[in-house]
Amino acid sequence: VHSFPEGVAIGVSFADVGLEGGVTMFGLVVPVLAVFMTIAISIHNIPEGIAISIPLRSMEVSEWRMVGAAVFSSLPQPIGAVIAFAFVSWARGFLPFGFGFAAGAMIYLVITEFIPEALQIGAGLDGDGHRELAAGILSGITLMLPLMAI
């Protein structure tokens, strides 16, 4: 479900390069926002792939099938990226809308799916998983902060 909005975020950020959104280095335009967005979502995809694999592991699914399921679950991502890139490239005036849509979709999914699922999974832990959730959020923010310097 949420791979498509992630792809939208990447596609919109690459479309931003055509709007002077890059930084010129060594005579080349480096799409800073696009690189940042791609790295951020790639980092996010690691625990997501693990979350997909854990239930499959308990069902004794082979490792190759777990990898296949994790990859298959991300197929909407490049589709969303291509559609968003084409849309924003076609209608540059919609770039703020594109960023807003991508941000809103991702925030919605974090609030309605990721956090409740994390708390449900952590229900048996001391503190019902709240400490672990907070530690994960802070770790993610800490990991992302250096990327903002790019």
PDB file of C-alpha atoms in Angstrom:
ATOM      1  CA  VAL A   1       0.000   0.000   0.000  1.00  0.00           C
ATOM      2  CA  HIS A   2       2.607   2.538   1.022  1.00  0.00           C
ATOM      3  CA  SER A   3       5.219   1.748  -1.632  1.00  0.00           C
ATOM      4  CA  PHE A   4       3.308   3.826  -4.185  1.00  0.00           C
ATOM      5  CA  PRO A   5       3.450   7.086  -2.132  1.00  0.00           C
ATOM      6  CA  GLU A   6       7.142   6.454  -1.482  1.00  0.00           C
ATOM      7  CA  GLY A   7       7.652   6.234  -5.225  1.00  0.00           C
ATOM      8  CA  VAL A   8       5.653   9.440  -5.641  1.00  0.00           C
ATOM      9  CA  ALA A   9       8.028  11.168  -3.219  1.00  0.00           C
ATOM     10  CA  ILE A  10      11.040  10.000  -5.224  1.00  0.00           C
ATOM     11  CA  GLY A  11       9.494  10.906  -8.591  1.00  0.00           C
ATOM     12  CA  VAL A  12       8.490  14.377  -7.424  1.00  0.00           C
ATOM     13  CA  SER A  13      11.950  15.015  -5.991  1.00  0.00           C
ATOM     14  CA  PHE A  14      13.627  14.060  -9.283  1.00  0.00           C
ATOM     15  CA  ALA A  15      11.217  16.305 -11.194  1.00  0.00           C
ATOM     16  CA  ASP A  16      12.388  19.130  -8.914  1.00  0.00           C
ATOM     17  CA  VAL A  17      15.832  18.973 -10.591  1.00  0.00           C
ATOM     18  CA  GLY A  18      14.355  20.538 -13.711  1.00  0.00           C
ATOM     19  CA  LEU A  19      13.250  23.485 -11.573  1.00  0.00           C
ATOM     20  CA  GLU A  20      16.785  24.453 -10.580  1.00  0.00           C
ATOM     21  CA  GLY A  21      16.451  22.092  -7.637  1.00  0.00           C
ATOM     22  CA  GLY A  22      19.957  20.701  -7.948  1.00  0.00           C
ATOM     23  CA  VAL A  23      23.328  21.939  -6.800  1.00  0.00           C
ATOM     24  CA  THR A  24      26.060  22.413  -9.398  1.00  0.00           C
ATOM     25  CA  MET A  25      29.210  20.471  -8.534  1.00  0.00           C
ATOM     26  CA  PHE A  26      32.085  20.000 -10.973  1.00  0.00           C
ATOM     27  CA  GLY A  27      29.902  21.240 -13.807  1.00  0.00           C
ATOM     28  CA  LEU A  28      27.125  18.727 -13.102  1.00  0.00           C
ATOM     29  CA  VAL A  29      23.758  19.303 -11.486  1.00  0.00           C
ATOM     30  CA  VAL A  30      23.440  17.038  -8.461  1.00  0.00           C
ATOM     31  CA  PRO A  31      19.794  16.450  -7.537  1.00  0.00           C
ATOM     32  CA  VAL A  32      20.290  16.927  -3.774  1.00  0.00           C
ATOM     33  CA  LEU A  33      16.638  16.552  -2.805  1.00  0.00           C
ATOM     34  CA  ALA A  34      16.227  13.522  -5.048  1.00  0.00           C
ATOM     35  CA  VAL A  35      19.336  11.852  -3.633  1.00  0.00           C
ATOM     36  CA  PHE A  36      18.220  12.641  -0.069  1.00  0.00           C
ATOM     37  CA  MET A  37      14.714  11.300  -0.701  1.00  0.00           C
ATOM     38  CA  THR A  38      16.011   8.144  -2.391  1.00  0.00           C
ATOM     39  CA  ILE A  39      18.484   7.418   0.424  1.00  0.00           C
ATOM     40  CA  ALA A  40      15.851   8.098   3.089  1.00  0.00           C
ATOM     41  CA  ILE A  41      13.297   5.779   1.521  1.00  0.00           C
ATOM     42  CA  SER A  42      15.961   3.140   0.840  1.00  0.00           C
ATOM     43  CA  ILE A  43      16.933   3.175   4.523  1.00  0.00           C
ATOM     44  CA  HIS A  44      13.250   2.928   5.417  1.00  0.00           C
ATOM     45  CA  ASN A  45      12.866  -0.098   3.133  1.00  0.00           C
ATOM     46  CA  ILE A  46      15.333  -2.176   5.178  1.00  0.00           C
ATOM     47  CA  PRO A  47      13.129  -2.598   8.281  1.00  0.00           C
ATOM     48  CA  GLU A  48      10.124  -2.829   5.997  1.00  0.00           C
ATOM     49  CA  GLY A  49      11.644  -5.830   4.209  1.00  0.00           C
ATOM     50  CA  ILE A  50      12.486  -7.385   7.558  1.00  0.00           C
ATOM     51  CA  ALA A  51       8.905  -6.842   8.735  1.00  0.00           C
ATOM     52  CA  ILE A  52       7.646  -8.646   5.642  1.00  0.00           C
ATOM     53  CA  SER A  53      10.107 -11.513   6.097  1.00  0.00           C
ATOM     54  CA  ILE A  54       9.552 -12.245   9.811  1.00  0.00           C
ATOM     55  CA  PRO A  55       6.027 -13.695   9.472  1.00  0.00           C
ATOM     56  CA  LEU A  56       7.109 -15.644   6.388  1.00  0.00           C
ATOM     57  CA  ARG A  57      10.054 -17.088   8.319  1.00  0.00           C
ATOM     58  CA  SER A  58       7.698 -18.380  11.030  1.00  0.00           C
ATOM     59  CA  MET A  59       5.701 -20.090   8.270  1.00  0.00           C
ATOM     60  CA  GLU A  60       8.954 -21.767   7.116  1.00  0.00           C
ATOM     61  CA  VAL A  61       8.950 -20.016   3.738  1.00  0.00           C
ATOM     62  CA  SER A  62      12.273 -20.323   1.894  1.00  0.00           C
ATOM     63  CA  GLU A  63      14.705 -17.416   2.009  1.00  0.00           C
ATOM     64  CA  TRP A  64      14.373 -16.840  -1.741  1.00  0.00           C
ATOM     65  CA  ARG A  65      10.594 -16.577  -1.430  1.00  0.00           C
ATOM     66  CA  MET A  66      10.991 -14.121   1.461  1.00  0.00           C
ATOM     67  CA  VAL A  67      13.287 -11.983  -0.686  1.00  0.00           C
ATOM     68  CA  GLY A  68      10.811 -12.260  -3.549  1.00  0.00           C
ATOM     69  CA  ALA A  69       7.932 -11.172  -1.307  1.00  0.00           C
ATOM     70  CA  ALA A  70       9.927  -8.199  -0.020  1.00  0.00           C
ATOM     71  CA  VAL A  71      10.862  -7.135  -3.567  1.00  0.00           C
ATOM     72  CA  PHE A  72       7.318  -7.716  -4.862  1.00  0.00           C
ATOM     73  CA  SER A  73       5.883  -5.543  -2.083  1.00  0.00           C
ATOM     74  CA  SER A  74       8.006  -2.642  -3.348  1.00  0.00           C
ATOM     75  CA  LEU A  75       7.013  -2.898  -7.018  1.00  0.00           C
ATOM     76  CA  PRO A  76       4.502  -0.024  -6.739  1.00  0.00           C
ATOM     77  CA  GLN A  77       7.404   2.256  -5.754  1.00  0.00           C
ATOM     78  CA  PRO A  78       8.993   2.682  -9.204  1.00  0.00           C
ATOM     79  CA  ILE A  79       5.520   2.887 -10.749  1.00  0.00           C
ATOM     80  CA  GLY A  80       4.661   5.762  -8.403  1.00  0.00           C
ATOM     81  CA  ALA A  81       8.008   7.406  -9.150  1.00  0.00           C
ATOM     82  CA  VAL A  82       7.504   7.296 -12.923  1.00  0.00           C
ATOM     83  CA  ILE A  83       3.903   8.541 -12.712  1.00  0.00           C
ATOM     84  CA  ALA A  84       4.828  11.368 -10.322  1.00  0.00           C
ATOM     85  CA  PHE A  85       7.868  12.376 -12.384  1.00  0.00           C
ATOM     86  CA  ALA A  86       5.784  12.470 -15.558  1.00  0.00           C
ATOM     87  CA  PHE A  87       2.966  14.371 -13.869  1.00  0.00           C
ATOM     88  CA  VAL A  88       5.201  16.981 -12.240  1.00  0.00           C
ATOM     89  CA  SER A  89       7.326  17.370 -15.378  1.00  0.00           C
ATOM     90  CA  TRP A  90       4.145  17.942 -17.360  1.00  0.00           C
ATOM     91  CA  ALA A  91       2.574  20.317 -14.874  1.00  0.00           C
ATOM     92  CA  ARG A  92       5.371  22.171 -13.057  1.00  0.00           C
ATOM     93  CA  GLY A  93       2.851  24.349 -11.267  1.00  0.00           C
ATOM     94  CA  PHE A  94       1.708  21.279  -9.366  1.00  0.00           C
ATOM     95  CA  LEU A  95       5.123  20.675  -7.761  1.00  0.00           C
ATOM     96  CA  PRO A  96       4.037  21.999  -4.339  1.00  0.00           C
ATOM     97  CA  PHE A  97       0.968  19.777  -4.580  1.00  0.00           C
ATOM     98  CA  GLY A  98       3.148  16.797  -5.487  1.00  0.00           C
ATOM     99  CA  PHE A  99       5.403  17.325  -2.475  1.00  0.00           C
ATOM    100  CA  GLY A 100       2.386  17.903  -0.260  1.00  0.00           C
ATOM    101  CA  PHE A 101       0.659  14.772  -1.517  1.00  0.00           C
ATOM    102  CA  ALA A 102       3.742  12.625  -1.008  1.00  0.00           C
ATOM    103  CA  ALA A 103       4.332  14.031   2.480  1.00  0.00           C
ATOM    104  CA  GLY A 104       0.691  13.713   3.459  1.00  0.00           C
ATOM    105  CA  ALA A 105       0.426  10.137   2.217  1.00  0.00           C
ATOM    106  CA  MET A 106       3.574   9.083   4.051  1.00  0.00           C
ATOM    107  CA  ILE A 107       2.582  10.861   7.290  1.00  0.00           C
ATOM    108  CA  TYR A 108      -0.873   9.286   7.114  1.00  0.00           C
ATOM    109  CA  LEU A 109       0.622   5.817   6.699  1.00  0.00           C
ATOM    110  CA  VAL A 110       3.079   6.321   9.548  1.00  0.00           C
ATOM    111  CA  ILE A 111       0.323   7.488  11.908  1.00  0.00           C
ATOM    112  CA  THR A 112      -2.369   5.000  10.891  1.00  0.00           C
ATOM    113  CA  GLU A 113      -0.317   1.894  10.080  1.00  0.00           C
ATOM    114  CA  PHE A 114       3.299   1.908  11.220  1.00  0.00           C
ATOM    115  CA  ILE A 115       2.895   3.277  14.755  1.00  0.00           C
ATOM    116  CA  PRO A 116      -0.202   1.215  15.655  1.00  0.00           C
ATOM    117  CA  GLU A 117       1.401  -1.949  14.243  1.00  0.00           C
ATOM    118  CA  ALA A 118       4.618  -1.292  16.166  1.00  0.00           C
ATOM    119  CA  LEU A 119       2.648  -0.829  19.383  1.00  0.00           C
ATOM    120  CA  GLN A 120       0.594  -3.949  18.697  1.00  0.00           C
ATOM    121  CA  ILE A 121       3.719  -6.024  18.119  1.00  0.00           C
ATOM    122  CA  GLY A 122       5.388  -4.515  21.200  1.00  0.00           C
ATOM    123  CA  ALA A 123       2.358  -5.050  23.454  1.00  0.00           C
ATOM    124  CA  GLY A 124       4.073  -7.876  25.353  1.00  0.00           C
ATOM    125  CA  LEU A 125       7.211  -5.873  26.112  1.00  0.00           C
ATOM    126  CA  ASP A 126       7.845  -3.833  29.240  1.00  0.00           C
ATOM    127  CA  GLY A 127       6.103  -0.513  28.680  1.00  0.00           C
ATOM    128  CA  ASP A 128       4.060  -2.023  25.840  1.00  0.00           C
ATOM    129  CA  GLY A 129       6.709  -1.216  23.242  1.00  0.00           C
ATOM    130  CA  HIS A 130       6.566   2.552  23.741  1.00  0.00           C
ATOM    131  CA  ARG A 131      10.264   2.784  24.670  1.00  0.00           C
ATOM    132  CA  GLU A 132      11.272   0.708  21.673  1.00  0.00           C
ATOM    133  CA  LEU A 133       9.070   2.768  19.361  1.00  0.00           C
ATOM    134  CA  ALA A 134      10.540   6.016  20.718  1.00  0.00           C
ATOM    135  CA  ALA A 135      14.078   4.613  20.379  1.00  0.00           C
ATOM    136  CA  GLY A 136      13.360   3.622  16.784  1.00  0.00           C
ATOM    137  CA  ILE A 137      11.939   7.046  15.942  1.00  0.00           C
ATOM    138  CA  LEU A 138      14.907   8.824  17.542  1.00  0.00           C
ATOM    139  CA  SER A 139      17.355   6.489  15.776  1.00  0.00           C
ATOM    140  CA  GLY A 140      15.688   7.193  12.441  1.00  0.00           C
ATOM    141  CA  ILE A 141      15.801  10.943  13.016  1.00  0.00           C
ATOM    142  CA  THR A 142      19.437  10.748  14.127  1.00  0.00           C
ATOM    143  CA  LEU A 143      20.336   8.757  11.026  1.00  0.00           C
ATOM    144  CA  MET A 144      18.533  11.218   8.747  1.00  0.00           C
ATOM    145  CA  LEU A 145      20.005  14.435  10.209  1.00  0.00           C
ATOM    146  CA  PRO A 146      23.423  14.071   8.544  1.00  0.00           C
ATOM    147  CA  LEU A 147      21.680  13.578   5.198  1.00  0.00           C
ATOM    148  CA  MET A 148      20.124  17.028   5.545  1.00  0.00           C
ATOM    149  CA  ALA A 149      23.624  18.521   5.368  1.00  0.00           C
ATOM    150  CA  ILE A 150      23.983  17.227   1.805  1.00  0.00           C
TER     151      ILE A 150
END
